[in-house]
Amino acid sequence: MKKRLARILAVTLGAATLLTGCGGNSGQKTSDSSKKSDDQKITEDVTKTEGEIEVWTNLSQEEMNFYVEEFNKIVPGVKVKVTVMPSKEYRTKLQNAFRTGTNAPDVATFEISDLGVYKETDMLENLSQEKYGAEDISKDMIPYVDELSRDKEGDIRGLSWQSTPGGFWYKKALAKEYLGTDDPDELAAMLSDWDKIVEVGKQVYEKSDGKIALLDDVESVLQLYASYKGQPWVDDNNHIISDDYMLEMYKMMETVVSNKVDAEADMWSAGWTSGMYSKDMFILTCLPTWGLNFCIKPGIPDDEMDKAANTWGYMQAPIPYQNGGTWYGMYSKSKNKDAAWAWIKTMTSNVDYLVNGLANTWGDFPGYIPAIEKCIEEGHTDIVTGDQQYFVDFYETAKEVKGDPMTKYDRQAWTSAGAQMDLIATGQITPEEAVQGFKEDMKNIYPEIEID
């Protein structure tokens, strides 16, 4: 509870770091400049490319070391210098470097919300130019990944190596004990809508004498609702998302909390992570593809991984949502576009690397369909999930996901929506007050937003 209250205070006192500046005139596209090609030649067979590039990222050094090693097995002639920074520092420095052109990287990684800002500027290279051949790659991406890779004019501004559909991860033993089954299809049918989730959650709480909850935290409600809106947080006319949708979400949060459906595990906290393995607190957590390797498995001590074998399962959520994802983008003024393209193309569409390197080593779910189908053909599994071939479910969900437009407002919208969620969880406001608080918070940070 203290951590949740601290988070409320932090959001109240200051807004999250934003990339709002990229919407300024200095970065906006000018006429057809983004469609013009320079005279840098691109090697058709990227494995023969030679050169040197600098890549900036807020991913971990461990990840990037692995990526560079795998890349150089395929493209030995390109030397890659990697600069890793913490997220807040990264966003500020990248924005400044791209604006000024001083010591800017050739390639940078962009979280999904950041790409939504940058892709509408001249700062990212137009990869739809024929010399790159990105159109041939993107047409074989998961549809929502292809859609989100494009600017409003339909040009590709980045490519992603992953797709991130989501569902419910569940503890098999607890599901068997309290729900009567650990079969993912049976569980999906049992929990196919929010009314069923609430009713089953009440039964779990009663059956366990209040020791076990169905859901980990009320934020699992936010994960589903905020990731499957069917509309942007703020549209092109500066109108904020509808009150009806936000009210429905906040009412469901209130229902979940009041009926003890969640364990109040405070998603993303240390206690929540430990609850993945060392504590029996909840049965389900709502997370996308990366949840297994970046949330569940980190809570398992290395020397106990064998004990954790076949302890978790994955099931479809009531709706096909996605959350997260990272893209590679090329700086439009890079002097090393040939080598930069070799990196982007290889790391997002080389099937052997995506299957044997990315998926089998990091557990990442690709965005490139030929790689996904190869993973499924080979029967991709994980020690923690036993023999469940959960990539099959990922694939089915990913094909149904509709990518909501990503804009400069997204990062703050999640923060503001989460702040009101915390106030509901601690009993301080009503759902109606949460809707108003969300709108006022967004308006305070972005005065151009129109609210009722």
CSV table of C-alpha atoms in Angstrom, one decimal:
chain,number,residue,atom,x,y,z
A,1,MET,CA,0.0,0.0,0.0
A,2,LYS,CA,2.8,2.4,0.9
A,3,LYS,CA,4.4,1.9,-2.6
A,4,ARG,CA,1.1,2.5,-4.3
A,5,LEU,CA,0.6,5.8,-2.3
A,6,ALA,CA,4.1,6.8,-3.1
A,7,ARG,CA,3.4,6.3,-6.8
A,8,ILE,CA,0.3,8.4,-6.6
A,9,LEU,CA,2.4,11.2,-5.0
A,10,ALA,CA,5.1,10.9,-7.6
A,11,VAL,CA,2.6,11.3,-10.4
A,12,THR,CA,0.9,14.2,-8.7
A,13,LEU,CA,4.1,16.2,-8.2
A,14,GLY,CA,5.5,15.8,-11.7
A,15,ALA,CA,4.7,14.5,-15.1
A,16,ALA,CA,6.7,11.7,-16.7
A,17,THR,CA,9.5,12.5,-19.1
A,18,LEU,CA,7.8,13.2,-22.5
A,19,LEU,CA,9.0,13.5,-26.1
A,20,THR,CA,6.6,16.3,-26.7
A,21,GLY,CA,9.3,18.4,-28.3
A,22,CYS,CA,9.5,16.2,-31.4
A,23,GLY,CA,6.2,17.6,-32.4
A,24,GLY,CA,7.7,21.1,-32.8
A,25,ASN,CA,8.4,22.7,-36.1
A,26,SER,CA,12.1,21.7,-36.0
A,27,GLY,CA,11.3,18.1,-36.5
A,28,GLN,CA,8.1,18.1,-38.6
A,29,LYS,CA,8.1,16.8,-42.1
A,30,THR,CA,8.5,19.4,-44.8
A,31,SER,CA,6.7,18.9,-48.1
A,32,ASP,CA,8.2,15.8,-49.9
A,33,SER,CA,11.6,16.0,-48.1
A,34,SER,CA,10.9,12.7,-46.3
A,35,LYS,CA,10.4,10.9,-49.6
A,36,LYS,CA,13.5,12.1,-51.4
A,37,SER,CA,16.4,9.7,-51.6
A,38,ASP,CA,20.1,10.7,-51.1
A,39,ASP,CA,22.9,9.2,-53.1
A,40,GLN,CA,24.0,6.7,-50.5
A,41,LYS,CA,24.0,3.2,-52.2
A,42,ILE,CA,22.5,0.2,-50.4
A,43,THR,CA,24.1,-3.2,-50.7
A,44,GLU,CA,21.4,-5.6,-51.9
A,45,ASP,CA,23.0,-8.6,-50.1
A,46,VAL,CA,23.3,-7.2,-46.6
A,47,THR,CA,25.6,-10.1,-45.6
A,48,LYS,CA,28.3,-8.5,-47.8
A,49,THR,CA,27.8,-5.0,-46.3
A,50,GLU,CA,30.9,-3.3,-44.8
A,51,GLY,CA,31.1,-0.2,-42.6
A,52,GLU,CA,30.6,1.0,-39.1
A,53,ILE,CA,27.5,2.2,-37.2
A,54,GLU,CA,26.6,3.5,-33.8
A,55,VAL,CA,23.4,2.2,-32.2
A,56,TRP,CA,21.8,3.9,-29.2
A,57,THR,CA,19.4,2.1,-26.9
A,58,ASN,CA,17.8,1.9,-23.5
A,59,LEU,CA,17.8,-1.9,-23.7
A,60,SER,CA,20.2,-3.8,-21.4
A,61,GLN,CA,23.9,-4.1,-22.1
A,62,GLU,CA,23.5,-7.9,-21.9
A,63,GLU,CA,20.8,-7.9,-24.6
A,64,MET,CA,22.8,-5.6,-26.9
A,65,ASN,CA,26.0,-7.6,-26.5
A,66,PHE,CA,24.1,-10.7,-27.6
A,67,TYR,CA,22.5,-8.9,-30.6
A,68,VAL,CA,25.8,-7.6,-31.8
A,69,GLU,CA,27.4,-11.0,-31.5
A,70,GLU,CA,24.6,-12.6,-33.5
A,71,PHE,CA,24.6,-9.8,-36.1
A,72,ASN,CA,28.3,-10.2,-36.8
A,73,LYS,CA,27.9,-13.9,-37.4
A,74,ILE,CA,25.6,-12.9,-40.3
A,75,VAL,CA,27.2,-9.6,-41.3
A,76,PRO,CA,30.9,-9.7,-40.3
A,77,GLY,CA,31.9,-6.6,-42.3
A,78,VAL,CA,29.9,-4.1,-40.2
A,79,LYS,CA,31.4,-2.9,-36.9
A,80,VAL,CA,28.7,-1.9,-34.3
A,81,LYS,CA,29.3,0.5,-31.5
A,82,VAL,CA,26.5,0.4,-28.9
A,83,THR,CA,25.7,3.1,-26.4
A,84,VAL,CA,23.3,2.0,-23.6
A,85,MET,CA,21.5,4.6,-21.4
A,86,PRO,CA,18.8,4.6,-18.8
A,87,SER,CA,15.4,5.4,-20.3
A,88,LYS,CA,14.9,8.9,-19.1
A,89,GLU,CA,18.4,10.0,-20.0
A,90,TYR,CA,18.1,8.2,-23.3
A,91,ARG,CA,15.0,10.0,-24.5
A,92,THR,CA,16.4,13.4,-23.7
A,93,LYS,CA,19.8,12.7,-25.3
A,94,LEU,CA,18.4,11.1,-28.4
A,95,GLN,CA,16.0,13.9,-29.0
A,96,ASN,CA,18.8,16.5,-28.7
A,97,ALA,CA,21.2,14.5,-30.9
A,98,PHE,CA,18.6,14.1,-33.6
A,99,ARG,CA,17.6,17.7,-33.5
A,100,THR,CA,21.1,19.1,-33.6
A,101,GLY,CA,22.8,16.4,-35.7
A,102,THR,CA,25.7,16.4,-33.2
A,103,ASN,CA,27.1,12.9,-32.5
A,104,ALA,CA,23.7,11.4,-33.4
A,105,PRO,CA,23.5,7.6,-33.7
A,106,ASP,CA,22.9,5.9,-37.1
A,107,VAL,CA,20.3,3.6,-35.5
A,108,ALA,CA,18.2,3.9,-32.4
A,109,THR,CA,15.7,1.8,-30.6
A,110,PHE,CA,12.2,3.2,-30.0
A,111,GLU,CA,9.6,1.9,-27.6
A,112,ILE,CA,6.2,1.8,-29.2
A,113,SER,CA,5.0,5.1,-27.8
A,114,ASP,CA,8.2,6.9,-28.7
A,115,LEU,CA,8.0,5.7,-32.3
A,116,GLY,CA,4.6,7.2,-32.5
A,117,VAL,CA,6.2,10.6,-32.0
A,118,TYR,CA,9.3,10.3,-34.1
A,119,LYS,CA,7.7,8.7,-37.1
A,120,GLU,CA,5.8,11.8,-37.9
A,121,THR,CA,9.0,13.9,-38.2
A,122,ASP,CA,11.9,14.1,-40.6
A,123,MET,CA,14.2,12.6,-38.1
A,124,LEU,CA,13.7,9.0,-39.2
A,125,GLU,CA,14.6,7.7,-42.6
A,126,ASN,CA,11.8,6.7,-44.9
A,127,LEU,CA,12.4,3.0,-45.3
A,128,SER,CA,9.7,2.6,-47.9
A,129,GLN,CA,12.2,3.9,-50.5
A,130,GLU,CA,12.8,1.2,-53.1
A,131,LYS,CA,16.5,0.9,-52.4
A,132,TYR,CA,15.8,-0.5,-48.9
A,133,GLY,CA,13.1,-3.1,-49.7
A,134,ALA,CA,11.4,-2.6,-46.3
A,135,GLU,CA,8.0,-3.0,-48.0
A,136,ASP,CA,8.8,-6.6,-48.8
A,137,ILE,CA,9.7,-7.2,-45.2
A,138,SER,CA,6.9,-5.3,-43.5
A,139,LYS,CA,4.2,-7.1,-45.6
A,140,ASP,CA,5.2,-10.3,-43.9
A,141,MET,CA,5.0,-8.8,-40.4
A,142,ILE,CA,2.1,-9.3,-38.0
A,143,PRO,CA,-0.5,-6.8,-39.4
A,144,TYR,CA,-0.6,-4.5,-36.4
A,145,VAL,CA,3.2,-4.4,-36.3
A,146,ASP,CA,3.2,-3.4,-40.0
A,147,GLU,CA,0.5,-0.8,-39.3
A,148,LEU,CA,2.4,0.8,-36.4
A,149,SER,CA,5.6,0.9,-38.3
A,150,ARG,CA,4.1,3.5,-40.7
A,151,ASP,CA,3.6,7.2,-40.5
A,152,LYS,CA,0.3,8.9,-41.5
A,153,GLU,CA,1.3,8.9,-45.1
A,154,GLY,CA,1.8,5.1,-45.1
A,155,ASP,CA,5.6,5.2,-45.2
A,156,ILE,CA,7.7,2.8,-43.1
A,157,ARG,CA,9.7,4.7,-40.4
A,158,GLY,CA,11.0,1.7,-38.4
A,159,LEU,CA,10.9,-2.0,-38.2
A,160,SER,CA,10.4,-4.2,-35.1
A,161,TRP,CA,11.9,-7.5,-34.4
A,162,GLN,CA,9.0,-8.5,-32.1
A,163,SER,CA,5.2,-8.6,-31.7
A,164,THR,CA,3.8,-8.4,-28.2
A,165,PRO,CA,0.3,-9.8,-28.0
A,166,GLY,CA,-1.0,-10.5,-24.5
A,167,GLY,CA,-3.1,-12.8,-22.4
A,168,PHE,CA,-3.2,-14.2,-18.9
A,169,TRP,CA,-0.2,-16.1,-17.4
A,170,TYR,CA,-1.3,-18.4,-14.6
A,171,LYS,CA,0.1,-20.6,-11.9
A,172,LYS,CA,-0.8,-24.2,-12.9
A,173,ALA,CA,-1.0,-25.6,-9.3
A,174,LEU,CA,-3.2,-22.9,-8.0
A,175,ALA,CA,-5.4,-23.0,-11.1
A,176,LYS,CA,-5.9,-26.7,-10.6
A,177,GLU,CA,-6.7,-26.4,-6.9
A,178,TYR,CA,-9.1,-23.4,-7.1
A,179,LEU,CA,-10.4,-23.5,-10.6
A,180,GLY,CA,-10.5,-27.2,-11.1
A,181,THR,CA,-8.3,-27.3,-14.2
A,182,ASP,CA,-5.0,-26.0,-15.5
A,183,ASP,CA,-5.9,-26.5,-19.2
A,184,PRO,CA,-5.6,-23.2,-21.0
A,185,ASP,CA,-8.6,-23.7,-23.3
A,186,GLU,CA,-10.9,-24.6,-20.4
A,187,LEU,CA,-9.6,-21.6,-18.4
A,188,ALA,CA,-10.2,-19.3,-21.3
A,189,ALA,CA,-13.8,-20.4,-21.6
A,190,MET,CA,-14.3,-20.1,-17.8
A,191,LEU,CA,-12.9,-16.5,-17.8
A,192,SER,CA,-14.1,-15.3,-21.2
A,193,ASP,CA,-15.5,-11.9,-20.0
A,194,TRP,CA,-15.2,-9.6,-17.0
A,195,ASP,CA,-18.4,-10.7,-15.4
A,196,LYS,CA,-17.1,-14.3,-15.3
A,197,ILE,CA,-13.7,-13.1,-14.0
A,198,VAL,CA,-15.3,-11.2,-11.1
A,199,GLU,CA,-17.6,-14.1,-10.2
A,200,VAL,CA,-14.8,-16.7,-10.3
A,201,GLY,CA,-12.6,-14.3,-8.4
A,202,LYS,CA,-15.1,-14.1,-5.6
A,203,GLN,CA,-15.2,-17.9,-5.4
A,204,VAL,CA,-11.4,-18.1,-5.2
A,205,TYR,CA,-11.3,-15.6,-2.4
A,206,GLU,CA,-14.0,-17.5,-0.4
A,207,LYS,CA,-12.5,-21.0,-1.1
A,208,SER,CA,-9.0,-19.9,0.0
A,209,ASP,CA,-10.2,-18.1,3.1
A,210,GLY,CA,-8.8,-14.9,1.6
A,211,LYS,CA,-5.3,-16.2,1.1
A,212,ILE,CA,-5.4,-16.4,-2.7
A,213,ALA,CA,-6.8,-14.0,-5.3
A,214,LEU,CA,-7.7,-14.7,-8.9
A,215,LEU,CA,-5.8,-11.6,-10.2
A,216,ASP,CA,-2.5,-10.2,-9.1
A,217,ASP,CA,-3.4,-6.6,-9.0
A,218,VAL,CA,-6.0,-4.1,-10.2
A,219,GLU,CA,-3.5,-3.0,-12.8
A,220,SER,CA,-4.3,-6.1,-14.8
A,221,VAL,CA,-7.6,-4.4,-15.6
A,222,LEU,CA,-5.7,-1.4,-16.8
A,223,GLN,CA,-3.4,-3.6,-19.0
A,224,LEU,CA,-6.4,-5.0,-20.8
A,225,TYR,CA,-8.5,-1.8,-21.2
A,226,ALA,CA,-5.7,0.6,-22.0
A,227,SER,CA,-4.2,-1.8,-24.6
A,228,TYR,CA,-7.5,-2.5,-26.5
A,229,LYS,CA,-9.2,0.8,-26.8
A,230,GLY,CA,-10.0,0.8,-30.5
A,231,GLN,CA,-9.3,4.6,-30.5
A,232,PRO,CA,-6.3,6.8,-29.6
A,233,TRP,CA,-6.0,8.5,-26.2
A,234,VAL,CA,-6.2,11.8,-28.1
A,235,ASP,CA,-7.4,12.0,-31.7
A,236,ASP,CA,-6.3,14.2,-34.5
A,237,ASN,CA,-8.7,16.9,-33.4
A,238,ASN,CA,-7.3,17.0,-29.9
A,239,HIS,CA,-10.4,15.3,-28.4
A,240,ILE,CA,-9.6,13.0,-25.5
A,241,ILE,CA,-10.8,9.4,-25.3
A,242,SER,CA,-14.5,9.0,-24.6
A,243,ASP,CA,-15.8,9.3,-21.0
A,244,ASP,CA,-17.9,6.2,-21.5
A,245,TYR,CA,-14.9,4.0,-22.1
A,246,MET,CA,-12.8,5.3,-19.2
A,247,LEU,CA,-15.8,5.1,-16.9
A,248,GLU,CA,-16.3,1.5,-17.8
A,249,MET,CA,-12.7,0.7,-17.1
A,250,TYR,CA,-12.7,2.5,-13.7
A,251,LYS,CA,-16.0,0.9,-12.7
A,252,MET,CA,-14.5,-2.5,-13.4
A,253,MET,CA,-11.4,-1.6,-11.3
A,254,GLU,CA,-13.7,-0.6,-8.4
A,255,THR,CA,-15.6,-3.9,-8.8
A,256,VAL,CA,-12.4,-5.9,-8.8
A,257,VAL,CA,-11.1,-4.2,-5.7
A,258,SER,CA,-14.3,-4.3,-3.7
A,259,ASN,CA,-14.9,-8.0,-4.4
A,260,LYS,CA,-11.3,-9.0,-3.5
A,261,VAL,CA,-10.7,-10.3,-7.0
A,262,ASP,CA,-7.1,-9.0,-6.9
A,263,ALA,CA,-4.3,-9.7,-4.4
A,264,GLU,CA,-3.2,-6.0,-4.2
A,265,ALA,CA,0.3,-7.2,-5.3
A,266,ASP,CA,1.2,-3.7,-6.7
A,267,MET,CA,2.2,-4.7,-10.2
A,268,TRP,CA,5.9,-3.9,-11.0
A,269,SER,CA,6.9,-3.8,-7.4
A,270,ALA,CA,9.5,-6.2,-5.8
A,271,GLY,CA,6.7,-7.9,-3.8
A,272,TRP,CA,4.8,-8.5,-7.1
A,273,THR,CA,7.9,-10.1,-8.7
A,274,SER,CA,8.6,-12.3,-5.7
A,275,GLY,CA,4.9,-13.3,-5.8
A,276,MET,CA,5.6,-14.9,-9.2
A,277,TYR,CA,7.4,-17.8,-7.5
A,278,SER,CA,8.2,-17.6,-3.8
A,279,LYS,CA,4.7,-16.6,-2.6
A,280,ASP,CA,1.3,-18.0,-3.4
A,281,MET,CA,-0.8,-14.8,-3.6
A,282,PHE,CA,-2.6,-15.0,-7.0
A,283,ILE,CA,-3.4,-17.2,-9.9
A,284,LEU,CA,-3.4,-14.9,-12.9
A,285,THR,CA,-1.4,-12.0,-14.1
A,286,CYS,CA,-2.2,-10.0,-17.3
A,287,LEU,CA,1.0,-9.6,-19.3
A,288,PRO,CA,2.1,-9.7,-23.0
A,289,THR,CA,4.6,-12.0,-24.6
A,290,TRP,CA,7.6,-10.5,-22.7
A,291,GLY,CA,6.0,-11.2,-19.4
A,292,LEU,CA,7.5,-14.7,-19.1
A,293,ASN,CA,11.1,-13.7,-19.5
A,294,PHE,CA,11.1,-10.2,-18.0
A,295,CYS,CA,8.6,-10.6,-15.2
A,296,ILE,CA,7.9,-14.2,-14.2
A,297,LYS,CA,11.3,-15.8,-14.6
A,298,PRO,CA,13.3,-13.0,-12.9
A,299,GLY,CA,11.4,-14.0,-9.7
A,300,ILE,CA,12.8,-17.5,-9.9
A,301,PRO,CA,16.3,-18.0,-8.4
A,302,ASP,CA,18.7,-19.5,-10.9
A,303,ASP,CA,19.4,-22.5,-8.8
A,304,GLU,CA,15.7,-23.3,-8.5
A,305,MET,CA,14.8,-23.1,-12.2
A,306,ASP,CA,14.5,-26.9,-12.4
A,307,LYS,CA,12.0,-26.8,-9.5
A,308,ALA,CA,10.0,-24.2,-11.4
A,309,ALA,CA,9.6,-26.5,-14.4
A,310,ASN,CA,6.0,-26.7,-15.7
A,311,THR,CA,4.6,-24.4,-13.0
A,312,TRP,CA,3.2,-21.7,-15.3
A,313,GLY,CA,0.7,-21.7,-18.2
A,314,TYR,CA,-0.6,-19.2,-20.7
A,315,MET,CA,-4.2,-18.6,-21.8
A,316,GLN,CA,-6.1,-16.3,-24.1
A,317,ALA,CA,-7.5,-13.2,-22.5
A,318,PRO,CA,-11.1,-12.1,-23.2
A,319,ILE,CA,-9.9,-9.7,-25.8
A,320,PRO,CA,-6.9,-9.8,-28.3
A,321,TYR,CA,-4.7,-7.0,-26.9
A,322,GLN,CA,-1.0,-6.1,-27.2
A,323,ASN,CA,1.3,-4.1,-25.0
A,324,GLY,CA,4.8,-2.8,-25.6
A,325,GLY,CA,7.2,-3.5,-28.4
A,326,THR,CA,10.4,-1.9,-29.6
A,327,TRP,CA,11.4,-0.7,-33.1
A,328,TYR,CA,14.7,0.1,-34.8
A,329,GLY,CA,14.7,3.4,-36.7
A,330,MET,CA,17.5,4.9,-38.8
A,331,TYR,CA,18.5,8.6,-38.4
A,332,SER,CA,17.6,10.4,-41.6
A,333,LYS,CA,20.9,12.3,-41.7
A,334,SER,CA,23.1,9.2,-41.0
A,335,LYS,CA,26.3,9.0,-43.2
A,336,ASN,CA,26.3,5.2,-42.8
A,337,LYS,CA,22.9,4.2,-44.2
A,338,ASP,CA,24.1,1.1,-46.0
A,339,ALA,CA,25.5,-0.4,-42.7
A,340,ALA,CA,22.5,0.9,-40.7
A,341,TRP,CA,20.1,-0.8,-43.1
A,342,ALA,CA,22.1,-4.1,-42.8
A,343,TRP,CA,21.5,-4.0,-39.1
A,344,ILE,CA,17.8,-3.2,-39.3
A,345,LYS,CA,17.1,-5.7,-42.0
A,346,THR,CA,19.0,-8.5,-40.4
A,347,MET,CA,17.7,-8.0,-36.8
A,348,THR,CA,14.1,-7.9,-37.9
A,349,SER,CA,13.8,-10.4,-40.8
A,350,ASN,CA,16.6,-12.9,-40.7
A,351,VAL,CA,14.7,-16.1,-39.9
A,352,ASP,CA,17.6,-18.1,-38.6
A,353,TYR,CA,18.5,-15.4,-36.2
A,354,LEU,CA,15.0,-14.7,-35.1
A,355,VAL,CA,14.3,-18.4,-34.4
A,356,ASN,CA,17.5,-19.7,-33.0
A,357,GLY,CA,18.9,-16.5,-31.5
A,358,LEU,CA,16.0,-14.2,-30.4
A,359,ALA,CA,13.2,-16.7,-29.7
A,360,ASN,CA,15.2,-19.7,-28.4
A,361,THR,CA,17.7,-17.7,-26.4
A,362,TRP,CA,15.7,-14.7,-25.2
A,363,GLY,CA,12.2,-16.2,-25.5
A,364,ASP,CA,11.1,-13.1,-27.5
A,365,PHE,CA,8.2,-13.6,-29.9
A,366,PRO,CA,9.1,-12.3,-33.4
A,367,GLY,CA,7.0,-9.9,-35.5
A,368,TYR,CA,8.1,-11.5,-38.7
A,369,ILE,CA,5.6,-14.2,-39.7
A,370,PRO,CA,8.0,-16.6,-41.5
A,371,ALA,CA,10.0,-16.7,-38.2
A,372,ILE,CA,6.9,-17.2,-36.1
A,373,GLU,CA,5.8,-20.1,-38.2
A,374,LYS,CA,9.2,-21.6,-38.0
A,375,CYS,CA,9.2,-21.4,-34.2
A,376,ILE,CA,5.8,-23.1,-34.1
A,377,GLU,CA,6.9,-25.8,-36.6
A,378,GLU,CA,9.8,-26.5,-34.3
A,379,GLY,CA,7.6,-26.7,-31.2
A,380,HIS,CA,8.9,-23.7,-29.2
A,381,THR,CA,8.5,-24.3,-25.4
A,382,ASP,CA,10.1,-23.0,-22.2
A,383,ILE,CA,11.1,-24.9,-19.0
A,384,VAL,CA,8.7,-22.9,-16.9
A,385,THR,CA,5.7,-23.7,-19.1
A,386,GLY,CA,6.5,-27.4,-19.6
A,387,ASP,CA,5.3,-28.8,-22.9
A,388,GLN,CA,2.8,-26.0,-23.7
A,389,GLN,CA,3.5,-24.6,-27.1
A,390,TYR,CA,2.3,-21.1,-26.2
A,391,PHE,CA,3.7,-19.5,-29.3
A,392,VAL,CA,0.6,-20.9,-31.1
A,393,ASP,CA,-1.7,-18.8,-28.8
A,394,PHE,CA,0.6,-15.8,-29.2
A,395,TYR,CA,0.2,-16.1,-33.0
A,396,GLU,CA,-3.5,-16.4,-32.9
A,397,THR,CA,-3.9,-13.4,-30.7
A,398,ALA,CA,-1.4,-11.3,-32.6
A,399,LYS,CA,-3.3,-11.8,-35.9
A,400,GLU,CA,-6.4,-10.4,-34.2
A,401,VAL,CA,-4.8,-7.4,-32.6
A,402,LYS,CA,-5.8,-3.9,-33.9
A,403,GLY,CA,-3.0,-1.4,-33.4
A,404,ASP,CA,-4.3,1.8,-31.8
A,405,PRO,CA,-2.6,4.9,-33.2
A,406,MET,CA,0.4,5.8,-31.2
A,407,THR,CA,1.0,9.5,-30.5
A,408,LYS,CA,2.9,11.8,-28.2
A,409,TYR,CA,0.1,11.5,-25.7
A,410,ASP,CA,0.4,7.8,-25.0
A,411,ARG,CA,3.1,7.6,-22.4
A,412,GLN,CA,1.5,10.3,-20.3
A,413,ALA,CA,-2.0,8.8,-20.8
A,414,TRP,CA,-0.9,5.6,-19.3
A,415,THR,CA,0.7,7.4,-16.4
A,416,SER,CA,-2.4,9.5,-15.8
A,417,ALA,CA,-4.8,6.6,-16.1
A,418,GLY,CA,-2.6,4.6,-13.7
A,419,ALA,CA,-2.6,7.4,-11.1
A,420,GLN,CA,-6.4,7.5,-11.0
A,421,MET,CA,-6.4,3.7,-10.8
A,422,ASP,CA,-4.2,3.9,-7.7
A,423,LEU,CA,-6.7,6.3,-6.1
A,424,ILE,CA,-9.5,3.9,-6.8
A,425,ALA,CA,-7.5,1.0,-5.4
A,426,THR,CA,-6.9,2.9,-2.1
A,427,GLY,CA,-10.6,4.0,-1.9
A,428,GLN,CA,-10.0,7.7,-2.3
A,429,ILE,CA,-12.2,8.4,-5.3
A,430,THR,CA,-15.1,7.1,-7.3
A,431,PRO,CA,-14.9,6.0,-10.9
A,432,GLU,CA,-16.7,9.2,-12.0
A,433,GLU,CA,-14.0,11.2,-10.2
A,434,ALA,CA,-11.3,9.1,-11.8
A,435,VAL,CA,-12.5,10.0,-15.3
A,436,GLN,CA,-12.5,13.7,-14.4
A,437,GLY,CA,-9.1,13.4,-12.8
A,438,PHE,CA,-7.7,11.7,-15.8
A,439,LYS,CA,-8.9,14.4,-18.1
A,440,GLU,CA,-7.8,17.2,-16.0
A,441,ASP,CA,-4.3,15.7,-15.5
A,442,MET,CA,-3.9,15.3,-19.3
A,443,LYS,CA,-5.3,18.8,-19.9
A,444,ASN,CA,-2.8,20.3,-17.4
A,445,ILE,CA,0.1,18.8,-19.3
A,446,TYR,CA,-1.3,19.2,-22.8
A,447,PRO,CA,-3.3,22.5,-22.8
A,448,GLU,CA,-4.4,21.9,-26.4
A,449,ILE,CA,-6.5,18.8,-25.4
A,450,GLU,CA,-10.2,19.4,-25.5
A,451,ILE,CA,-12.3,17.9,-22.7
A,452,ASP,CA,-16.0,18.1,-21.9
